[in-house]
Amino acid sequence: MRASAKRGAYAAMEGSPEHRPVHRETRFDADVTRYAARAKGMVASEIRALFSVANRPEVVSLAGGSPNISGLPLDVVGSLLNELVVDHGAVAMQYSPAQGDPRLREQITEVMAEVGIDANPDDVVVTVGSQQALDLVTRIFCDPGDTVVCEAPSYVGALGVFAAYQCDVVHVEMDDQGLVPEHLDNALASLAAQGRRVKLLYTIPSYHNPMGVSLSLDRRQRVLEICHRHDVLVVEDDPYGLLGFEGEPYRALRADDPARVVYLGSFSKTFAPGFRVGWALAPHAIRDKLVLAQESATLCPPTFSQYAVATYLANHDWKGQIKSFREMYRERRDAMLESLADLMPATTTWTTPRGGFFVWVTLPDGIDAKAMSPRAVTSRVAYVPGTAFYADGFGSQNMRLSYCLPPPDRIREGVRRLAAVVERELELRETFGPVRGGRDGGIEFPGPEVR
């Protein structure tokens, strides 16, 4: 067969169905077309992305909000847990009611009394940390497209929950006294005029994450009145409420409006996060829905963890332990504020927390915290860029610094390293000018890869 004839024969064979090349689309995830629409909102937070480098021993991490477990009397806790297994193991390692262990729910009401709440144990639902409580509340109230109002900025874990349930998040401005009531009122009125029904106001009024500020007493009443007038349910998240550094704890919103506030609490900051025990305090009808949602999610919260917390509360001076935590965190807060004042460039500003774990820093004009983050890690210090705490891309000029875990000398060293990074960013800005504008005025400079 001549060459031209061979080419023609091969061409005919390649054009036939059995010999035609099969072109398959290459995907990193073969199941991408199968996921539910709500899975598109499930993305890794910027805090999670930092953990792989922030946990290296050579890096001073001012990023995560992990409590200092070394402040607990671990020998006492160990003895209590040993006795729990030996004396009550057959019960502690079984299933429990979906609403939670009755003894623990009674004890939770005693804990909430510290922030002015007079509650019935029947209205408490024990959850796998307060994060699950927020997930259950959102599940029973929010359909895709519903609106949730949050502070600006807001807790990154809450934003993840709202994104997973396909909620539209609207931020409302804060200042040094917390959520600004006038802005909340205007936002709710504007949303109503657009025909958008707001299902929830999510707020952390005491020692806010990430800003560290607290809602003033007079504003608490105004926020409750505004939400009542606009028929908006309040979700009050209060993981830090007992960790204030000055005077008595703030009175919870729930204490003054039991019918319109769902209160979320946790033992993660006042005992230990590894047990994953939190709770929701809700009006009767909401409580019933939460119990049903809990049954479908986990059948019941972990029994052993509940018994461990209940045993700790019954056999240890938990109020004295919280006082010890407050003193420890106050020392770390002071180290953070003193270091910022001594070392950061003059145009840097920050909040002054009276409790909790965090300081919110505003960088000099033109410095983008997210763009700077890889260069900070290269200098062996880590923080969380402010953009992690917004659903709309803002916060590029801000960062959250955590003082809860490192000892004071490490905090000072971390701030020293961070200040040097900011100084270099200012020099780059002065030399090269802005490279790219951010949503709220931030810029990005090219930088080295993280090593």
Tab-separated table of C-alpha atoms in Angstrom, residues 45-403:
chain	number	residue	atom	x	y	z
A	45	SER	CA	-10.798	29.866	57.205
A	46	GLU	CA	-7.664	31.974	57.156
A	47	ILE	CA	-6.984	30.886	60.742
A	48	ARG	CA	-6.958	27.211	59.751
A	49	ALA	CA	-4.620	27.998	56.860
A	50	LEU	CA	-2.187	29.604	59.325
A	51	PHE	CA	-1.999	26.666	61.725
A	52	SER	CA	0.478	24.637	59.673
A	53	VAL	CA	3.129	27.334	60.040
A	54	ALA	CA	1.986	29.138	63.192
A	55	ASN	CA	2.447	26.008	65.303
A	56	ARG	CA	6.129	25.671	64.467
A	57	PRO	CA	8.204	26.185	67.633
A	58	GLU	CA	10.326	28.918	66.049
A	59	VAL	CA	7.222	30.990	65.224
A	60	VAL	CA	5.647	33.225	67.861
A	61	SER	CA	1.961	32.698	67.211
A	62	LEU	CA	-0.265	35.643	68.053
A	63	ALA	CA	-2.894	34.068	65.801
A	64	GLY	CA	-4.925	31.315	67.451
A	65	GLY	CA	-7.346	31.707	70.345
A	66	SER	CA	-6.374	28.581	72.276
A	67	PRO	CA	-6.787	28.910	76.050
A	68	ASN	CA	-3.837	28.219	78.313
A	69	ILE	CA	-4.586	24.727	79.625
A	70	SER	CA	-1.394	24.784	81.695
A	71	GLY	CA	-3.251	27.144	84.022
A	72	LEU	CA	-5.449	24.219	85.118
A	73	PRO	CA	-4.456	21.951	88.024
A	74	LEU	CA	-4.015	18.983	85.697
A	75	ASP	CA	-3.202	16.602	88.551
A	76	VAL	CA	-6.559	17.393	90.166
A	77	VAL	CA	-8.394	17.028	86.859
A	78	GLY	CA	-6.633	13.719	86.239
A	79	SER	CA	-7.689	12.362	89.621
A	80	LEU	CA	-11.286	13.440	89.037
A	81	LEU	CA	-11.365	11.685	85.677
A	82	ASN	CA	-9.842	8.528	87.119
A	83	GLU	CA	-12.511	8.421	89.827
A	84	LEU	CA	-15.174	9.074	87.213
A	85	VAL	CA	-14.138	6.030	85.175
A	86	VAL	CA	-13.708	3.753	88.186
A	87	ASP	CA	-16.886	4.762	89.994
A	88	HIS	CA	-19.256	5.760	87.190
A	89	GLY	CA	-17.683	4.488	83.972
A	90	ALA	CA	-20.589	2.214	83.019
A	91	VAL	CA	-22.895	5.242	82.916
A	92	ALA	CA	-20.412	7.891	81.774
A	93	MET	CA	-19.512	5.889	78.675
A	94	GLN	CA	-23.116	5.195	77.609
A	95	TYR	CA	-25.553	7.255	75.555
A	96	SER	CA	-27.257	10.199	77.243
A	97	PRO	CA	-30.415	12.235	76.558
A	98	ALA	CA	-30.240	14.439	73.472
A	99	GLN	CA	-30.892	17.515	75.615
A	100	GLY	CA	-27.931	16.699	77.841
A	101	ASP	CA	-27.281	15.330	81.316
A	102	PRO	CA	-29.779	16.796	83.846
A	103	ARG	CA	-27.130	17.349	86.527
A	104	LEU	CA	-24.914	19.283	84.120
A	105	ARG	CA	-27.836	21.394	82.916
A	106	GLU	CA	-28.541	22.343	86.524
A	107	GLN	CA	-24.905	23.319	86.994
A	108	ILE	CA	-24.968	25.364	83.793
A	109	THR	CA	-27.738	27.506	85.250
A	110	GLU	CA	-25.440	28.239	88.207
A	111	VAL	CA	-22.683	29.304	85.811
A	112	MET	CA	-25.053	31.592	83.913
A	113	ALA	CA	-26.174	33.210	87.161
A	114	GLU	CA	-22.729	34.853	87.193
A	115	VAL	CA	-23.825	37.018	84.237
A	116	GLY	CA	-27.266	37.771	85.667
A	117	ILE	CA	-29.283	35.009	83.988
A	118	ASP	CA	-32.059	33.319	85.950
A	119	ALA	CA	-32.736	30.133	83.966
A	120	ASN	CA	-34.548	26.837	84.258
A	121	PRO	CA	-32.439	23.717	83.487
A	122	ASP	CA	-35.276	22.504	81.245
A	123	ASP	CA	-34.460	25.323	78.816
A	124	VAL	CA	-30.790	24.334	78.466
A	125	VAL	CA	-29.606	22.157	75.571
A	126	VAL	CA	-26.077	20.761	75.899
A	127	THR	CA	-24.091	20.821	72.650
A	128	VAL	CA	-20.696	19.845	71.258
A	129	GLY	CA	-19.187	23.208	72.068
A	130	SER	CA	-21.014	26.471	71.459
A	131	GLN	CA	-20.013	26.147	67.791
A	132	GLN	CA	-22.507	23.315	67.391
A	133	ALA	CA	-25.110	25.346	69.269
A	134	LEU	CA	-24.715	28.108	66.682
A	135	ASP	CA	-24.941	25.563	63.872
A	136	LEU	CA	-28.176	24.119	65.284
A	137	VAL	CA	-29.736	27.554	65.782
A	138	THR	CA	-28.884	28.526	62.209
A	139	ARG	CA	-30.208	25.223	60.886
A	140	ILE	CA	-33.630	25.609	62.470
A	141	PHE	CA	-34.071	29.272	61.536
A	142	CYS	CA	-32.326	30.006	58.249
A	143	ASP	CA	-33.228	29.023	54.703
A	144	PRO	CA	-30.880	29.747	51.785
A	145	GLY	CA	-30.944	33.451	51.041
A	146	ASP	CA	-32.105	34.506	54.510
A	147	THR	CA	-30.340	37.476	56.062
A	148	VAL	CA	-28.255	37.389	59.220
A	149	VAL	CA	-26.897	40.600	60.731
A	150	CYS	CA	-23.477	40.470	62.385
A	151	GLU	CA	-21.074	42.934	63.896
A	152	ALA	CA	-18.300	44.273	61.683
A	153	PRO	CA	-15.971	42.449	62.201
A	154	SER	CA	-17.395	39.135	63.461
A	155	TYR	CA	-16.253	35.718	64.669
A	156	VAL	CA	-14.839	33.728	61.765
A	157	GLY	CA	-16.479	30.477	62.935
A	158	ALA	CA	-19.907	32.090	62.848
A	159	LEU	CA	-19.319	33.426	59.347
A	160	GLY	CA	-18.448	29.877	58.289
A	161	VAL	CA	-21.716	28.538	59.676
A	162	PHE	CA	-23.770	31.226	57.947
A	163	ALA	CA	-21.973	30.608	54.657
A	164	ALA	CA	-22.590	26.863	54.935
A	165	TYR	CA	-26.329	27.488	55.302
A	166	GLN	CA	-26.243	29.953	52.386
A	167	CYS	CA	-27.215	32.984	54.456
A	168	ASP	CA	-26.625	36.553	53.353
A	169	VAL	CA	-24.525	38.299	56.003
A	170	VAL	CA	-24.921	42.038	56.555
A	171	HIS	CA	-22.325	43.677	58.787
A	172	VAL	CA	-23.078	46.550	61.170
A	173	GLU	CA	-20.374	48.899	62.390
A	174	MET	CA	-18.756	48.706	65.828
A	175	ASP	CA	-16.648	51.136	67.829
A	176	ASP	CA	-14.861	51.020	71.177
A	177	GLN	CA	-18.197	50.569	72.965
A	178	GLY	CA	-19.339	47.682	70.784
A	179	LEU	CA	-22.158	47.512	68.263
A	180	VAL	CA	-23.442	50.977	67.327
A	181	PRO	CA	-27.237	51.008	67.950
A	182	GLU	CA	-27.966	53.747	65.393
A	183	HIS	CA	-26.244	51.793	62.654
A	184	LEU	CA	-28.105	48.637	63.657
A	185	ASP	CA	-31.446	50.455	63.542
A	186	ASN	CA	-30.659	51.959	60.132
A	187	ALA	CA	-29.501	48.622	58.724
A	188	LEU	CA	-32.618	46.774	59.876
A	189	ALA	CA	-34.889	49.523	58.509
A	190	SER	CA	-33.058	49.489	55.165
A	191	LEU	CA	-33.273	45.704	54.889
A	192	ALA	CA	-37.001	45.784	55.695
A	193	ALA	CA	-37.526	48.427	53.001
A	194	GLN	CA	-35.826	46.076	50.524
A	195	GLY	CA	-38.182	43.276	51.511
A	196	ARG	CA	-35.393	41.286	53.157
A	197	ARG	CA	-36.424	39.654	56.410
A	198	VAL	CA	-33.648	39.450	58.975
A	199	LYS	CA	-33.780	36.137	60.820
A	200	LEU	CA	-31.023	36.689	63.382
A	201	LEU	CA	-28.719	39.240	64.952
A	202	TYR	CA	-25.545	37.395	65.901
A	203	THR	CA	-23.516	39.244	68.524
A	204	ILE	CA	-20.635	38.727	70.956
A	205	PRO	CA	-21.347	41.596	73.356
A	206	SER	CA	-18.717	40.792	76.014
A	207	TYR	CA	-14.998	40.840	75.149
A	208	HIS	CA	-15.654	40.504	71.477
A	209	ASN	CA	-13.844	38.158	69.115
A	210	PRO	CA	-11.955	39.624	67.262
A	211	MET	CA	-12.123	43.247	68.480
A	212	GLY	CA	-11.807	42.662	72.229
A	213	VAL	CA	-14.315	45.442	73.023
A	214	SER	CA	-17.555	45.090	74.980
A	215	LEU	CA	-21.031	46.454	74.393
A	216	SER	CA	-21.660	49.203	76.939
A	217	LEU	CA	-24.482	48.782	79.435
A	218	ASP	CA	-26.700	51.518	77.981
A	219	ARG	CA	-26.225	50.169	74.469
A	220	ARG	CA	-27.310	46.692	75.559
A	221	GLN	CA	-30.775	47.966	76.353
A	222	ARG	CA	-30.952	49.945	73.114
A	223	VAL	CA	-29.918	46.934	71.019
A	224	LEU	CA	-32.612	44.812	72.666
A	225	GLU	CA	-35.241	47.496	72.043
A	226	ILE	CA	-34.233	47.873	68.391
A	227	CYS	CA	-34.371	44.114	67.767
A	228	HIS	CA	-37.745	43.866	69.510
A	229	ARG	CA	-39.128	46.678	67.354
A	230	HIS	CA	-37.861	45.059	64.152
A	231	ASP	CA	-38.892	41.543	65.286
A	232	VAL	CA	-35.358	40.121	65.087
A	233	LEU	CA	-34.194	37.209	67.231
A	234	VAL	CA	-30.886	37.833	69.038
A	235	VAL	CA	-28.224	35.122	69.255
A	236	GLU	CA	-25.873	36.089	72.079
A	237	ASP	CA	-22.537	34.234	71.962
A	238	ASP	CA	-20.741	34.526	75.306
A	239	PRO	CA	-17.608	32.357	75.511
A	240	TYR	CA	-15.532	35.024	77.308
A	241	GLY	CA	-18.131	36.608	79.594
A	242	LEU	CA	-16.528	35.385	82.844
A	243	LEU	CA	-13.003	36.356	81.782
A	244	GLY	CA	-13.145	40.074	82.458
A	245	PHE	CA	-10.187	41.861	84.033
A	246	GLU	CA	-12.024	44.662	85.833
A	247	GLY	CA	-14.930	44.367	88.239
A	248	GLU	CA	-17.982	42.169	87.869
A	249	PRO	CA	-18.948	40.402	84.606
A	250	TYR	CA	-21.208	42.243	82.191
A	251	ARG	CA	-24.895	41.472	82.514
A	252	ALA	CA	-25.916	39.221	79.626
A	253	LEU	CA	-28.480	40.386	77.072
A	254	ARG	CA	-30.444	37.227	77.818
A	255	ALA	CA	-30.864	38.323	81.447
A	256	ASP	CA	-33.095	41.205	80.321
A	257	ASP	CA	-34.990	39.583	77.445
A	258	PRO	CA	-35.521	35.819	77.915
A	259	ALA	CA	-38.172	35.652	75.197
A	260	ARG	CA	-36.104	37.196	72.384
A	261	VAL	CA	-32.528	36.056	73.089
A	262	VAL	CA	-30.911	32.661	72.520
A	263	TYR	CA	-27.822	32.510	74.731
A	264	LEU	CA	-24.791	30.393	73.768
A	265	GLY	CA	-22.207	29.379	76.357
A	266	SER	CA	-19.127	27.191	76.519
A	267	PHE	CA	-16.692	25.559	78.927
A	268	SER	CA	-13.887	25.758	76.363
A	269	LYS	CA	-12.443	28.997	77.772
A	270	THR	CA	-13.262	28.547	81.467
A	271	PHE	CA	-12.309	24.853	81.713
A	272	ALA	CA	-10.897	23.050	78.678
A	273	PRO	CA	-11.801	23.006	74.963
A	274	GLY	CA	-10.886	19.351	74.485
A	275	PHE	CA	-14.080	18.166	76.161
A	276	ARG	CA	-16.178	20.121	73.610
A	277	VAL	CA	-19.041	20.979	75.946
A	278	GLY	CA	-21.197	24.023	75.279
A	279	TRP	CA	-24.862	24.869	75.510
A	280	ALA	CA	-27.773	26.903	74.248
A	281	LEU	CA	-30.345	28.524	76.517
A	282	ALA	CA	-33.516	29.104	74.536
A	283	PRO	CA	-37.248	29.791	74.941
A	284	HIS	CA	-39.323	26.599	75.239
A	285	ALA	CA	-40.417	26.233	71.607
A	286	ILE	CA	-36.919	26.925	70.264
A	287	ARG	CA	-35.466	24.506	72.811
A	288	ASP	CA	-37.690	21.707	71.485
A	289	LYS	CA	-36.487	22.328	67.921
A	290	LEU	CA	-32.875	22.384	69.090
A	291	VAL	CA	-33.285	19.003	70.797
A	292	LEU	CA	-34.708	17.512	67.593
A	293	ALA	CA	-31.854	19.013	65.589
A	294	GLN	CA	-29.370	17.656	68.120
A	295	GLU	CA	-30.828	14.158	67.789
A	296	SER	CA	-30.434	14.220	64.023
A	297	ALA	CA	-26.894	15.614	64.242
A	298	THR	CA	-25.261	13.525	66.992
A	299	LEU	CA	-28.036	11.509	68.727
A	300	CYS	CA	-26.681	13.005	71.956
A	301	PRO	CA	-23.741	15.126	73.113
A	302	PRO	CA	-20.784	13.040	74.399
A	303	THR	CA	-21.747	11.579	77.746
A	304	PHE	CA	-18.219	11.206	79.101
A	305	SER	CA	-17.406	14.839	78.391
A	306	GLN	CA	-20.572	15.951	80.154
A	307	TYR	CA	-19.804	13.819	83.198
A	308	ALA	CA	-16.220	15.090	83.232
A	309	VAL	CA	-17.345	18.728	83.262
A	310	ALA	CA	-20.070	18.025	85.825
A	311	THR	CA	-17.559	16.249	88.092
A	312	TYR	CA	-15.127	19.148	87.767
A	313	LEU	CA	-17.793	21.703	88.653
A	314	ALA	CA	-19.003	19.658	91.639
A	315	ASN	CA	-15.592	18.856	93.111
A	316	HIS	CA	-13.368	21.805	92.269
A	317	ASP	CA	-13.470	25.513	93.073
A	318	TRP	CA	-14.371	26.525	89.537
A	319	LYS	CA	-14.995	30.137	90.496
A	320	GLY	CA	-11.547	30.339	92.041
A	321	GLN	CA	-10.104	28.723	88.913
A	322	ILE	CA	-11.759	31.350	86.711
A	323	LYS	CA	-10.287	34.057	88.940
A	324	SER	CA	-6.861	32.493	88.390
A	325	PHE	CA	-7.442	32.463	84.630
A	326	ARG	CA	-8.445	36.118	84.712
A	327	GLU	CA	-5.237	37.093	86.481
A	328	MET	CA	-3.125	35.063	84.062
A	329	TYR	CA	-4.790	36.532	80.975
A	330	ARG	CA	-4.657	40.045	82.420
A	331	GLU	CA	-0.866	39.718	82.724
A	332	ARG	CA	-0.658	38.607	79.103
A	333	ARG	CA	-2.980	41.406	77.979
A	334	ASP	CA	-0.783	43.941	79.744
A	335	ALA	CA	2.331	42.533	78.083
A	336	MET	CA	0.632	42.825	74.697
A	337	LEU	CA	-0.542	46.425	75.188
A	338	GLU	CA	2.785	47.582	76.627
A	339	SER	CA	4.701	45.994	73.757
A	340	LEU	CA	2.429	47.535	71.137
A	341	ALA	CA	2.860	50.966	72.736
A	342	ASP	CA	6.649	50.590	72.920
A	343	LEU	CA	7.352	49.053	69.534
A	344	MET	CA	4.706	49.633	66.863
A	345	PRO	CA	4.898	52.579	64.422
A	346	ALA	CA	3.247	55.727	65.703
A	347	THR	CA	0.256	55.630	63.343
A	348	THR	CA	-0.750	52.105	64.394
A	349	THR	CA	-3.817	51.912	66.663
A	350	TRP	CA	-5.443	49.122	68.654
A	351	THR	CA	-8.282	48.348	71.014
A	352	THR	CA	-7.864	48.025	74.780
A	353	PRO	CA	-9.703	44.859	75.857
A	354	ARG	CA	-10.998	44.599	79.409
A	355	GLY	CA	-11.291	40.841	79.138
A	356	GLY	CA	-11.163	37.951	76.723
A	357	PHE	CA	-8.305	36.942	74.454
A	358	PHE	CA	-7.845	39.471	71.638
A	359	VAL	CA	-6.557	42.865	70.525
A	360	TRP	CA	-7.727	44.373	67.224
A	361	VAL	CA	-4.987	46.317	65.454
A	362	THR	CA	-5.402	48.915	62.721
A	363	LEU	CA	-2.240	49.292	60.656
A	364	PRO	CA	-0.919	52.540	59.144
A	365	ASP	CA	-2.599	53.690	55.941
A	366	GLY	CA	-1.581	51.692	52.910
A	367	ILE	CA	-0.496	48.530	54.736
A	368	ASP	CA	-2.404	45.377	53.835
A	369	ALA	CA	-2.355	42.832	56.681
A	370	LYS	CA	-3.229	39.893	54.440
A	371	ALA	CA	-0.539	40.705	51.895
A	372	MET	CA	1.964	41.200	54.722
A	373	SER	CA	1.164	37.902	56.443
A	374	PRO	CA	3.610	35.676	54.487
A	375	ARG	CA	6.421	38.103	55.212
A	376	ALA	CA	5.506	38.096	58.893
A	377	VAL	CA	5.674	34.294	58.965
A	378	THR	CA	9.074	34.496	57.276
A	379	SER	CA	10.064	36.711	60.223
A	380	ARG	CA	8.694	34.020	62.559
A	381	VAL	CA	5.576	35.731	63.840
A	382	ALA	CA	1.944	34.938	62.981
A	383	TYR	CA	-1.348	36.805	63.281
A	384	VAL	CA	-4.786	36.614	61.664
A	385	PRO	CA	-5.515	39.185	58.905
A	386	GLY	CA	-8.665	41.212	59.459
A	387	THR	CA	-10.278	40.025	56.238
A	388	ALA	CA	-10.973	36.661	57.933
A	389	PHE	CA	-13.612	38.367	60.079
A	390	TYR	CA	-15.680	39.911	57.318
A	391	ALA	CA	-18.041	38.278	54.833
A	392	ASP	CA	-17.578	41.089	52.327
A	393	GLY	CA	-13.825	41.403	51.831
A	394	PHE	CA	-13.164	44.306	54.179
A	395	GLY	CA	-10.627	44.408	57.014
A	396	SER	CA	-7.426	44.451	54.966
A	397	GLN	CA	-5.880	47.139	57.164
A	398	ASN	CA	-6.585	45.191	60.356
A	399	MET	CA	-5.205	42.194	62.210
A	400	ARG	CA	-6.251	40.186	65.241
A	401	LEU	CA	-3.575	39.517	67.846
A	402	SER	CA	-4.143	36.893	70.519
A	403	TYR	CA	-2.424	37.062	73.905
